[in-house]
Short mmCIF file of C-alpha atoms and ligand atoms in Angstrom, two decimals:
data_model
loop_
_atom_site.label_atom_id
_atom_site.label_comp_id
_atom_site.label_asym_id
_atom_site.label_seq_id
_atom_site.Cartn_x
_atom_site.Cartn_y
_atom_site.Cartn_z
CA MET A 1 0.00 0.00 0.00
CA SER A 2 1.52 3.27 -1.09
CA GLY A 3 -1.10 5.32 0.76
CA ASN A 4 -3.55 7.79 -0.65
CA PRO A 5 -1.91 11.03 -1.81
CA LYS A 6 -5.10 12.98 -0.98
CA GLU A 7 -5.08 12.93 2.81
CA THR A 8 -8.62 14.26 3.01
CA ALA A 9 -10.23 11.42 1.06
CA SER A 10 -8.06 8.68 2.48
CA SER A 11 -10.56 7.26 4.97
CA LYS A 12 -12.65 5.98 2.05
CA PRO A 13 -11.70 2.73 0.39
CA TRP A 14 -12.68 4.33 -2.88
CA GLY A 15 -10.85 7.60 -2.13
CA GLY A 16 -8.15 7.13 -4.77
CA ARG A 17 -10.21 8.59 -7.59
CA PHE A 18 -11.28 11.65 -5.58
CA ALA A 19 -9.69 15.09 -5.32
CA GLU A 20 -11.46 16.25 -2.16
CA SER A 21 -13.20 14.69 0.78
CA THR A 22 -16.94 14.11 0.85
CA ASP A 23 -19.24 16.85 2.06
CA LYS A 24 -20.36 16.06 5.63
CA ASP A 25 -24.03 16.52 4.76
CA VAL A 26 -23.65 14.09 1.89
CA GLU A 27 -22.09 11.59 4.27
CA GLY A 28 -24.98 12.05 6.67
CA PHE A 29 -27.53 11.56 3.91
CA THR A 30 -25.90 8.52 2.32
CA GLU A 31 -24.74 6.54 5.35
CA SER A 32 -26.50 3.32 6.31
CA ILE A 33 -24.44 2.25 9.32
CA SER A 34 -27.08 3.75 11.64
CA PHE A 35 -29.38 0.87 10.63
CA ASP A 36 -27.42 -1.75 8.70
CA ARG A 37 -25.17 -2.36 11.72
CA ARG A 38 -27.88 -4.88 12.48
CA LEU A 39 -26.28 -7.03 9.76
CA PHE A 40 -22.87 -7.28 11.40
CA ARG A 41 -23.16 -10.97 12.24
CA GLU A 42 -24.24 -11.85 8.72
CA ASP A 43 -21.49 -9.68 7.26
CA ILE A 44 -18.83 -11.37 9.36
CA ARG A 45 -20.21 -14.83 8.72
CA GLY A 46 -20.11 -14.21 4.97
CA SER A 47 -16.60 -12.80 5.26
CA ARG A 48 -15.38 -15.92 7.06
CA ALA A 49 -16.61 -18.15 4.25
CA HIS A 50 -15.16 -15.81 1.64
CA VAL A 51 -11.77 -15.78 3.33
CA ARG A 52 -11.65 -19.58 3.58
CA MET A 53 -12.43 -19.73 -0.11
CA LEU A 54 -9.70 -17.19 -0.97
CA ALA A 55 -7.18 -19.36 0.88
CA ARG A 56 -8.39 -22.52 -0.88
CA VAL A 57 -7.87 -21.02 -4.32
CA GLY A 58 -4.48 -19.61 -3.33
CA LEU A 59 -5.37 -15.93 -3.16
CA LEU A 60 -4.49 -15.91 0.57
CA THR A 61 -1.81 -17.84 2.42
CA PRO A 62 -2.99 -20.03 5.29
CA GLU A 63 -1.33 -17.56 7.67
CA GLU A 64 -3.19 -14.61 6.17
CA ARG A 65 -6.42 -16.56 6.34
CA ASP A 66 -5.91 -17.30 10.02
CA GLN A 67 -4.96 -13.71 10.82
CA ILE A 68 -8.12 -12.51 9.11
CA LEU A 69 -10.32 -15.11 10.81
CA GLN A 70 -8.94 -14.16 14.21
CA GLY A 71 -9.41 -10.49 13.37
CA LEU A 72 -13.03 -11.16 12.40
CA ASP A 73 -13.59 -12.81 15.78
CA ARG A 74 -12.39 -9.64 17.45
CA VAL A 75 -14.57 -7.45 15.26
CA GLU A 76 -17.61 -9.58 16.05
CA GLU A 77 -16.94 -9.25 19.79
CA GLU A 78 -16.55 -5.50 19.44
CA PHE A 79 -19.80 -5.15 17.52
CA ALA A 80 -21.67 -7.42 19.91
CA ALA A 81 -20.46 -5.33 22.85
CA GLY A 82 -21.47 -2.11 21.11
CA GLN A 83 -17.88 -0.95 21.14
CA VAL A 84 -17.51 -0.06 17.49
CA GLU A 85 -17.60 3.66 16.88
CA LEU A 86 -20.17 4.25 14.13
CA ARG A 87 -18.77 6.70 11.61
CA PRO A 88 -20.84 8.18 8.80
CA ASP A 89 -17.63 8.55 6.78
CA TRP A 90 -17.28 4.76 6.83
CA GLU A 91 -20.76 4.57 5.35
CA ASP A 92 -22.03 1.10 6.10
CA VAL A 93 -21.60 -2.11 8.03
CA HIS A 94 -19.40 -3.66 5.34
CA MET A 95 -16.84 -0.90 5.58
CA HIS A 96 -16.95 -0.74 9.36
CA VAL A 97 -16.21 -4.46 9.53
CA GLU A 98 -13.35 -4.10 7.06
CA LYS A 99 -11.86 -1.05 8.81
CA ARG A 100 -11.96 -2.73 12.19
CA LEU A 101 -10.56 -5.90 10.66
CA VAL A 102 -7.57 -4.04 9.27
CA HIS A 103 -7.09 -2.53 12.70
CA HIS A 104 -6.94 -5.98 14.30
CA ALA A 105 -5.43 -8.14 11.56
CA GLY A 106 -3.02 -5.66 10.02
CA PRO A 107 -1.95 -5.94 6.37
CA ALA A 108 -3.69 -9.30 5.85
CA GLY A 109 -6.97 -7.48 6.42
CA LEU A 110 -6.34 -5.35 3.35
CA LYS A 111 -6.87 -8.47 1.24
CA ILE A 112 -10.35 -9.36 2.42
CA HIS A 113 -12.14 -7.44 -0.29
CA THR A 114 -10.37 -9.48 -2.99
CA ALA A 115 -12.88 -10.69 -5.62
CA ARG A 116 -15.78 -9.19 -3.73
CA SER A 117 -17.94 -6.10 -3.96
CA ARG A 118 -20.19 -4.48 -1.41
CA ASN A 119 -22.96 -5.06 -3.91
CA ASP A 120 -22.71 -8.82 -3.58
CA GLN A 121 -21.86 -8.49 0.10
CA VAL A 122 -25.11 -6.70 0.88
CA ALA A 123 -27.00 -9.17 -1.32
CA LEU A 124 -25.47 -11.96 0.74
CA ASP A 125 -26.00 -10.36 4.16
CA LEU A 126 -29.65 -9.70 3.41
CA ARG A 127 -30.23 -13.28 2.26
CA LEU A 128 -28.63 -14.61 5.43
CA PHE A 129 -30.68 -12.19 7.52
CA VAL A 130 -33.95 -13.08 5.80
CA ARG A 131 -33.33 -16.81 6.13
CA ALA A 132 -32.54 -16.53 9.85
CA ALA A 133 -35.46 -14.19 10.47
CA ALA A 134 -37.89 -16.45 8.60
CA ASP A 135 -36.74 -19.34 10.77
CA ARG A 136 -37.01 -17.36 13.99
CA LEU A 137 -40.49 -16.11 13.13
CA THR A 138 -41.51 -19.65 12.21
CA GLY A 139 -40.54 -20.62 15.77
CA GLU A 140 -42.68 -17.77 17.18
CA LEU A 141 -45.52 -18.77 14.92
CA ASP A 142 -45.25 -22.38 16.07
CA ARG A 143 -45.67 -21.28 19.68
CA LEU A 144 -48.81 -19.36 18.74
CA LEU A 145 -50.05 -22.34 16.76
CA GLU A 146 -49.47 -24.59 19.74
CA ALA A 147 -51.37 -22.23 22.05
CA THR A 148 -54.18 -22.08 19.49
CA LEU A 149 -54.53 -25.86 19.26
CA ARG A 150 -54.38 -26.26 23.04
CA LYS A 151 -57.09 -23.64 23.54
CA GLY A 152 -59.14 -25.22 20.79
CA TYR A 153 -58.81 -28.55 22.54
CA ASP A 154 -59.88 -27.02 25.87
CA TYR A 155 -62.98 -25.57 24.20
CA ARG A 156 -63.62 -28.51 21.90
CA ALA A 157 -67.09 -29.10 23.35
CA LEU A 158 -68.21 -25.49 23.81
CA ILE A 159 -70.85 -24.47 21.29
CA LEU A 160 -70.36 -21.00 19.84
CA PRO A 161 -72.38 -18.91 17.46
CA ALA A 162 -70.45 -18.30 14.23
CA TYR A 163 -71.05 -15.25 12.09
CA THR A 164 -71.28 -14.17 8.49
CA HIS A 165 -71.65 -10.42 7.86
CA THR A 166 -71.21 -10.13 11.66
CA GLN A 167 -74.72 -11.61 11.88
CA GLN A 168 -75.34 -14.86 13.73
CA ALA A 169 -75.16 -17.72 11.25
CA GLN A 170 -74.64 -21.29 12.46
CA PRO A 171 -73.39 -23.02 15.60
CA VAL A 172 -69.81 -24.32 15.67
CA SER A 173 -67.59 -25.66 18.43
CA GLY A 174 -64.74 -23.83 20.14
CA GLY A 175 -62.42 -26.40 18.60
CA TYR A 176 -63.62 -25.53 15.12
CA TYR A 177 -63.27 -21.84 15.88
CA PHE A 178 -59.63 -22.09 16.96
CA GLY A 179 -59.04 -24.62 14.21
CA ALA A 180 -59.91 -21.90 11.69
CA TYR A 181 -57.07 -19.71 12.95
CA ALA A 182 -54.77 -22.72 13.07
CA GLU A 183 -55.38 -23.27 9.33
CA ARG A 184 -54.45 -19.65 8.63
CA LEU A 185 -51.31 -19.91 10.70
CA LEU A 186 -50.41 -23.10 8.90
CA ARG A 187 -50.57 -21.34 5.55
CA ASP A 188 -48.50 -18.48 6.98
CA ARG A 189 -45.96 -21.01 8.13
CA LYS A 190 -45.71 -22.52 4.65
CA ARG A 191 -45.21 -19.09 3.16
CA LEU A 192 -42.45 -18.33 5.69
CA GLN A 193 -40.73 -21.60 4.89
CA GLY A 194 -41.04 -20.80 1.18
CA VAL A 195 -38.92 -17.71 1.80
CA LEU A 196 -36.02 -20.00 2.67
CA ASP A 197 -36.14 -21.11 -0.97
CA SER A 198 -36.51 -17.58 -2.33
CA ALA A 199 -33.32 -16.67 -0.50
CA GLY A 200 -31.76 -20.07 -1.04
CA LEU A 201 -28.97 -19.31 -3.54
CA CYS A 202 -25.65 -17.69 -2.70
CA PRO A 203 -24.98 -14.39 -4.46
CA LEU A 204 -21.32 -14.04 -3.50
CA GLY A 205 -19.08 -13.99 -6.56
CA SER A 206 -21.35 -11.63 -8.46
CA GLY A 207 -18.73 -8.95 -7.84
CA ALA A 208 -19.96 -5.46 -8.57
CA LEU A 209 -22.23 -6.91 -11.26
CA ALA A 210 -20.19 -9.12 -13.59
CA GLY A 211 -18.06 -11.44 -11.51
CA THR A 212 -14.29 -11.32 -11.30
CA THR A 213 -11.24 -12.39 -13.27
CA LEU A 214 -9.81 -14.03 -10.16
CA PRO A 215 -10.16 -17.82 -9.74
CA ILE A 216 -12.94 -17.96 -7.13
CA ASP A 217 -14.86 -21.02 -5.97
CA ARG A 218 -18.45 -19.92 -5.53
CA GLU A 219 -19.83 -23.37 -4.79
CA PHE A 220 -17.48 -23.71 -1.83
CA VAL A 221 -18.73 -20.44 -0.32
CA ALA A 222 -22.35 -21.45 -0.93
CA ALA A 223 -21.86 -24.79 0.80
CA GLU A 224 -20.04 -23.15 3.73
CA LEU A 225 -23.01 -20.84 4.26
CA GLY A 226 -25.69 -23.51 3.90
CA PHE A 227 -27.07 -22.36 0.54
CA SER A 228 -28.35 -24.98 -1.88
CA GLY A 229 -26.45 -23.44 -4.83
CA VAL A 230 -25.27 -20.20 -6.40
CA THR A 231 -27.10 -17.51 -8.38
CA ARG A 232 -26.40 -17.56 -12.12
CA ASN A 233 -26.19 -13.98 -13.34
CA GLY A 234 -24.45 -11.21 -11.43
CA LEU A 235 -26.24 -8.42 -13.27
CA ASP A 236 -29.52 -9.83 -11.97
CA THR A 237 -28.26 -10.94 -8.58
CA VAL A 238 -26.92 -7.66 -7.20
CA GLY A 239 -30.27 -5.96 -7.83
CA ASP A 240 -32.49 -8.89 -6.88
CA ARG A 241 -34.59 -8.24 -3.79
CA ASP A 242 -37.40 -10.63 -4.75
CA PHE A 243 -36.70 -12.63 -1.60
CA VAL A 244 -37.26 -9.53 0.55
CA ALA A 245 -40.55 -8.92 -1.25
CA ASP A 246 -41.56 -12.56 -0.78
CA PHE A 247 -40.75 -12.29 2.91
CA LEU A 248 -42.66 -9.02 3.34
CA HIS A 249 -45.58 -10.57 1.47
CA ALA A 250 -45.60 -13.54 3.84
CA LEU A 251 -45.37 -11.19 6.83
CA SER A 252 -48.12 -8.96 5.45
CA LEU A 253 -50.56 -11.85 5.08
CA LEU A 254 -49.64 -13.06 8.55
CA MET A 255 -50.48 -9.59 9.88
CA VAL A 256 -53.75 -9.63 7.92
CA HIS A 257 -54.63 -12.76 9.86
CA LEU A 258 -53.50 -11.52 13.27
CA SER A 259 -55.18 -8.17 12.71
CA GLY A 260 -58.54 -9.71 11.82
CA TRP A 261 -58.29 -12.03 14.81
CA ALA A 262 -57.46 -9.11 17.10
CA GLU A 263 -60.42 -7.17 15.71
CA GLU A 264 -62.73 -10.11 16.39
CA TRP A 265 -61.69 -10.31 20.02
CA ILE A 266 -61.83 -6.55 20.48
CA LEU A 267 -65.43 -6.83 19.39
CA TRP A 268 -66.18 -10.00 21.31
CA SER A 269 -64.76 -8.54 24.52
CA THR A 270 -67.07 -5.50 24.43
CA ARG A 271 -69.88 -5.42 26.96
CA GLU A 272 -72.28 -5.65 23.99
CA PHE A 273 -70.92 -9.01 22.80
CA GLY A 274 -69.44 -10.11 26.10
CA MET A 275 -68.20 -13.43 24.73
CA VAL A 276 -64.45 -13.17 25.31
CA ARG A 277 -62.58 -12.22 28.43
CA LEU A 278 -58.90 -11.30 28.71
CA PRO A 279 -57.11 -11.42 32.07
CA ASP A 280 -56.17 -8.15 33.75
CA ARG A 281 -52.45 -8.72 33.13
CA LEU A 282 -53.11 -8.27 29.42
CA LEU A 283 -55.36 -5.24 29.70
CA THR A 284 -54.60 -1.57 30.20
CA GLY A 285 -56.54 1.20 31.87
CA SER A 286 -57.63 4.73 31.15
CA SER A 287 -55.95 7.74 32.76
CA MET A 288 -59.32 9.41 33.23
CA MET A 289 -62.13 6.83 33.25
CA PRO A 290 -61.70 4.63 36.30
CA GLN A 291 -63.97 1.87 35.02
CA LYS A 292 -62.04 1.16 31.83
CA LYS A 293 -60.17 -2.01 30.90
CA ASN A 294 -58.89 -1.82 27.38
CA PRO A 295 -57.56 -4.51 25.02
CA ASP A 296 -54.66 -2.30 23.87
CA ILE A 297 -52.47 -5.21 22.84
CA LEU A 298 -55.09 -6.36 20.36
CA GLU A 299 -55.61 -2.85 19.07
CA LEU A 300 -51.88 -2.48 18.55
CA VAL A 301 -51.62 -5.79 16.70
CA ARG A 302 -54.41 -4.49 14.44
CA GLY A 303 -52.74 -1.10 14.14
CA LYS A 304 -49.22 -2.36 13.55
CA ALA A 305 -50.36 -4.40 10.56
CA GLY A 306 -50.31 -1.10 8.70
CA ARG A 307 -46.57 -0.59 9.04
CA VAL A 308 -45.85 -4.05 7.68
CA PHE A 309 -48.06 -3.46 4.63
CA GLY A 310 -46.45 -0.04 4.29
CA GLY A 311 -43.00 -1.61 4.26
CA TYR A 312 -44.07 -4.13 1.63
CA THR A 313 -45.67 -1.47 -0.55
CA GLY A 314 -42.67 0.79 -0.11
CA LEU A 315 -40.32 -1.96 -1.25
CA LEU A 316 -42.35 -2.67 -4.39
CA VAL A 317 -42.38 1.02 -5.25
CA LEU A 318 -38.64 1.18 -4.58
CA LEU A 319 -37.95 -1.74 -6.91
CA LYS A 320 -40.30 -0.95 -9.76
CA GLY A 321 -38.24 1.82 -11.32
CA LEU A 322 -34.79 0.28 -11.09
CA PRO A 323 -32.70 -0.69 -14.06
CA LEU A 324 -30.65 -3.86 -13.77
CA SER A 325 -27.84 -4.30 -11.26
CA TYR A 326 -27.13 -2.42 -8.05
CA ASN A 327 -28.56 1.04 -7.52
CA ARG A 328 -28.14 2.92 -4.29
CA ASP A 329 -31.92 3.08 -3.92
CA LEU A 330 -31.61 -0.51 -2.73
CA GLN A 331 -30.14 0.71 0.53
CA GLU A 332 -33.72 1.72 1.37
CA ASP A 333 -34.81 -1.93 1.51
CA LYS A 334 -33.51 -2.53 5.02
CA GLU A 335 -35.37 -0.40 7.52
CA ALA A 336 -38.78 -1.64 6.38
CA LEU A 337 -37.52 -5.21 6.50
CA PHE A 338 -36.09 -4.88 10.02
CA ASP A 339 -39.19 -3.09 11.22
CA ALA A 340 -41.49 -5.74 9.76
CA VAL A 341 -39.53 -8.54 11.45
CA ASP A 342 -39.69 -6.79 14.84
CA THR A 343 -43.35 -5.88 14.43
CA VAL A 344 -44.37 -9.41 13.50
CA ALA A 345 -42.29 -10.97 16.30
CA GLY A 346 -43.99 -8.70 18.85
CA SER A 347 -47.44 -9.27 17.39
CA LEU A 348 -47.04 -13.06 17.40
CA LEU A 349 -46.01 -12.91 21.04
CA MET A 350 -48.95 -10.68 22.02
CA MET A 351 -51.42 -12.93 20.22
CA ARG A 352 -49.94 -15.95 21.98
CA LEU A 353 -50.41 -14.27 25.36
CA ALA A 354 -53.96 -13.38 24.37
CA VAL A 355 -54.78 -16.92 23.25
CA ASP A 356 -53.17 -18.43 26.35
CA GLY A 357 -54.92 -16.02 28.68
CA MET A 358 -58.37 -15.66 27.10
CA SER A 359 -61.49 -17.41 28.22
CA PHE A 360 -64.96 -17.62 26.80
CA GLU A 361 -67.83 -16.19 28.86
CA THR A 362 -69.87 -19.38 28.70
CA ALA A 363 -72.94 -18.06 30.50
CA ARG A 364 -73.23 -15.15 28.09
CA ILE A 365 -72.68 -17.48 25.13
CA GLU A 366 -75.48 -19.75 26.32
CA GLU A 367 -77.73 -16.75 26.64
CA ILE A 368 -76.92 -15.74 23.06
CA LEU A 369 -77.48 -19.26 21.76
CA GLY A 370 -80.82 -19.35 23.52
CA LYS A 371 -82.03 -16.35 21.56
CA THR A 372 -80.96 -17.19 18.06
CA GLU A 373 -82.21 -18.97 14.99
CA LEU A 374 -78.94 -20.70 14.29
CA LEU A 375 -80.63 -24.01 13.46
CA ALA A 376 -82.72 -22.77 10.55
CA THR A 377 -80.34 -24.25 7.98
CA ASP A 378 -80.47 -27.61 9.75
CA ILE A 379 -84.28 -27.64 9.45
CA ALA A 380 -84.05 -26.84 5.74
CA GLU A 381 -81.59 -29.70 5.30
CA ASP A 382 -83.94 -32.05 7.14
CA LEU A 383 -86.66 -31.08 4.70
CA VAL A 384 -84.26 -31.96 1.88
CA ARG A 385 -83.91 -35.40 3.49
CA LEU A 386 -87.70 -35.67 3.24
CA GLY A 387 -87.50 -34.98 -0.48
CA VAL A 388 -88.21 -31.24 -0.55
CA PRO A 389 -86.10 -29.31 -3.11
CA PHE A 390 -83.68 -27.08 -1.20
CA ARG A 391 -85.00 -23.82 -2.62
CA GLU A 392 -88.50 -24.70 -1.42
CA ALA A 393 -87.20 -25.88 1.92
CA HIS A 394 -85.40 -22.56 2.32
CA ALA A 395 -88.65 -20.67 1.74
CA ILE A 396 -90.64 -22.88 4.13
CA VAL A 397 -88.09 -22.46 6.92
CA GLY A 398 -87.95 -18.74 6.27
CA ARG A 399 -91.64 -18.61 7.02
CA ILE A 400 -91.20 -20.77 10.13
CA VAL A 401 -88.45 -18.46 11.40
CA ALA A 402 -90.66 -15.41 10.87
CA HIS A 403 -93.50 -17.16 12.71
CA ALA A 404 -91.26 -18.09 15.64
CA ALA A 405 -89.90 -14.55 15.84
CA LYS A 406 -93.40 -13.10 15.86
CA ASN A 407 -94.33 -15.42 18.74
CA SER A 408 -91.02 -14.90 20.59
CA CYS A 409 -90.47 -18.63 20.45
CA ARG A 410 -87.20 -20.51 19.89
CA LEU A 411 -87.18 -22.81 16.88
CA GLU A 412 -86.43 -25.76 19.17
CA GLU A 413 -89.62 -25.02 21.12
CA LEU A 414 -92.10 -24.84 18.25
CA PRO A 415 -94.99 -27.25 18.85
CA ASP A 416 -95.92 -29.75 16.13
CA SER A 417 -99.14 -27.87 15.48
CA ASP A 418 -97.23 -24.70 14.58
CA LEU A 419 -94.78 -26.58 12.36
CA ALA A 420 -97.67 -28.26 10.57
CA LEU A 421 -98.89 -24.84 9.39
CA PHE A 422 -95.86 -24.67 7.10
CA PHE A 423 -95.10 -28.31 6.19
CA ASP A 424 -97.23 -31.38 6.79
CA ARG A 425 -94.63 -34.13 7.01
CA PHE A 426 -92.50 -33.08 10.00
CA PRO A 427 -91.92 -36.11 12.26
CA ARG A 428 -93.66 -35.97 15.60
CA GLY A 429 -91.85 -33.88 18.22
CA TYR A 430 -89.45 -32.73 15.53
CA ALA A 431 -88.46 -29.37 17.02
CA SER A 432 -87.34 -30.86 20.30
CA THR A 433 -84.78 -33.01 18.46
CA LEU A 434 -82.92 -29.86 17.46
CA SER A 435 -80.00 -28.56 19.48
CA PRO A 436 -76.92 -26.49 18.68
CA GLY A 437 -74.64 -29.28 19.93
CA GLY A 438 -76.47 -31.88 17.86
CA SER A 439 -76.25 -29.62 14.84
CA VAL A 440 -72.48 -29.36 15.20
CA ALA A 441 -72.09 -33.10 15.72
CA ARG A 442 -74.04 -33.87 12.54
CA ARG A 443 -71.65 -31.91 10.33
CA SER A 444 -68.90 -34.50 10.50
CA HIS A 445 -67.63 -34.55 6.92
CA THR A 446 -64.02 -33.58 6.24
CA GLY A 447 -63.69 -29.89 7.04
CA GLY A 448 -66.84 -29.86 9.18
CA PRO A 449 -67.16 -28.79 12.83
CA ALA A 450 -68.05 -32.14 14.48
CA PRO A 451 -65.80 -32.62 17.52
CA GLU A 452 -64.15 -35.84 16.31
CA THR A 453 -63.49 -34.30 12.87
CA VAL A 454 -61.89 -31.29 14.53
CA LEU A 455 -59.74 -33.44 16.82
CA GLN A 456 -58.62 -35.55 13.87
CA ARG A 457 -57.50 -32.37 12.11
CA PHE A 458 -55.74 -31.06 15.25
CA HIS A 459 -53.94 -34.35 15.38
CA GLU A 460 -52.77 -34.02 11.77
CA ILE A 461 -51.57 -30.45 12.28
CA TRP A 462 -49.77 -31.27 15.50
CA GLN A 463 -48.02 -34.21 13.85
CA GLU A 464 -47.04 -32.12 10.86
CA ILE A 465 -45.57 -29.27 12.88
CA PHE A 466 -44.28 -30.85 16.06
CA ARG A 467 -43.60 -34.39 14.79
CA THR A 468 -45.24 -35.95 17.83
CA SER A 469 -48.74 -36.83 18.90
CA PRO A 470 -50.62 -34.05 20.66
CA PRO A 471 -50.29 -34.26 24.44
CA TRP A 472 -53.99 -34.61 25.10
CA SER A 473 -55.35 -37.52 23.15
CA PRO A 474 -54.70 -41.00 21.92
CA PRO A 475 -54.55 -40.83 18.12
CA PRO A 476 -57.99 -41.43 16.60
CA SER A 477 -58.34 -45.04 15.44
CA SER A 478 -57.71 -44.32 11.79
CA PRO A 479 -58.50 -41.52 9.41
CA GLY A 480 -61.75 -42.22 7.63
CA GLU A 481 -63.14 -44.21 10.51
CA SER A 482 -63.26 -41.16 12.72
CA GLY A 483 -66.60 -39.65 12.10
CA ARG A 484 -66.39 -39.09 8.36
CA GLY A 485 -69.72 -39.15 6.57
CA ARG A 486 -72.92 -40.35 8.06
N1 LIG B 1 -24.95 0.39 2.14
C1 LIG B 1 -25.22 -0.17 0.85
C2 LIG B 1 -26.61 -0.76 0.83
O1 LIG B 1 -27.15 -0.90 1.85
C3 LIG B 1 -24.24 -1.27 0.55
C4 LIG B 1 -23.85 -1.41 -0.89
C5 LIG B 1 -23.15 -0.20 -1.35
N2 LIG B 1 -22.63 -0.34 -2.65
C6 LIG B 1 -22.21 0.69 -3.32
N3 LIG B 1 -21.72 0.49 -4.48
N4 LIG B 1 -22.24 1.90 -2.83
O2 LIG B 1 -27.16 -1.06 -0.20
#
């Protein structure tokens, strides 16, 4: 190293071409260290693999390799302890790591950037980050899924009204209700795991955009870092953030699900609905109204969904105008990504606490069930069994419901004489055979709410995710035998 003749620009690795040092305001505007320091572990991990490769192909001596590896250990400790001074003039995490490495490893450190560009470095770091984050969030999601299945099991026999248009529709069981959210979480989990594939190829070796003349071994680096292979076109690779978009898409849909769930319980925990109760440790109060207990965690899950969608939308807008290869705009991909990961981790935890801690207000639910016409569809289907075309059956039961409402009578309590006004072939004592629980039990086809169907499904999900039998039940005798069809 002969040293940079322009003292003022010498702190920059690219200073050689420049006649004066960078304007401080420009440094402040262009730096990313204030947020991309979060990638220091990924950056150092990638650098370790790169350095091992350089030694393998003879671009570093074994001694240089070891000096650099030891230096990287020191840099990682420094970063982890928050001891690295963050300097806007060193721009980003990649340069901070390199500068600190040279400090610790001496001249060997000056060779680390051989056959590597920050463009492929940031592409690598982000892929490593996204893969680790997708795995970590899958773990969080699994804990929520577990809580959901356990709660569903606890409430497997509770009959609940289910709604369409927020109007009472048909009875289901608590197991079926939680099972619905379990299915959503399961799809979210698959999407998160799919992101591991989106970010599954190693970009290192793309160079600035077109590789390098030096004799690198990309496959070695990929294998070292646990990638399944290498990307195949540097010009594409250094500008490819599809995997970030895939991740933010998966996180956005997950937040759609958590947000809707939160909204449902906000509603169900109002005095007006009164169906769900959260324990005091999960509620917050009002500074002025002494009587208040508010479900702030649920409102914040609902509210925070917006920032995740915003990050996703922002990324798409960022990407849509970019020509091939690296453009500095891409530096703007990170904050939204980091924020989405933190937001989703917190939201998954809050929903798990809510699921763990919630209880149904069973007395209130019974009161609601006692006042509804949830069994109307069952009656129409019984008329179908008696040979009545469904459209006619629908009309007949509509008239029966109107009659019962006029007489303030529950459908289950209608005397034979009243039923006979609308249809002459009802079996004797028909109305008294109706019950919400019986209605649920009769819908035992695959995907239906009958308790044994629901437990069979819980069993399948538990096996798929946790690779064991659920803790509560012996496995149902065999699929198909367990309450399918009737
Ligand atoms: N800080 C940059 C980013 O986050 C790293 C890549 C910079 N590359 C460059 N040629 N300036 O995208």
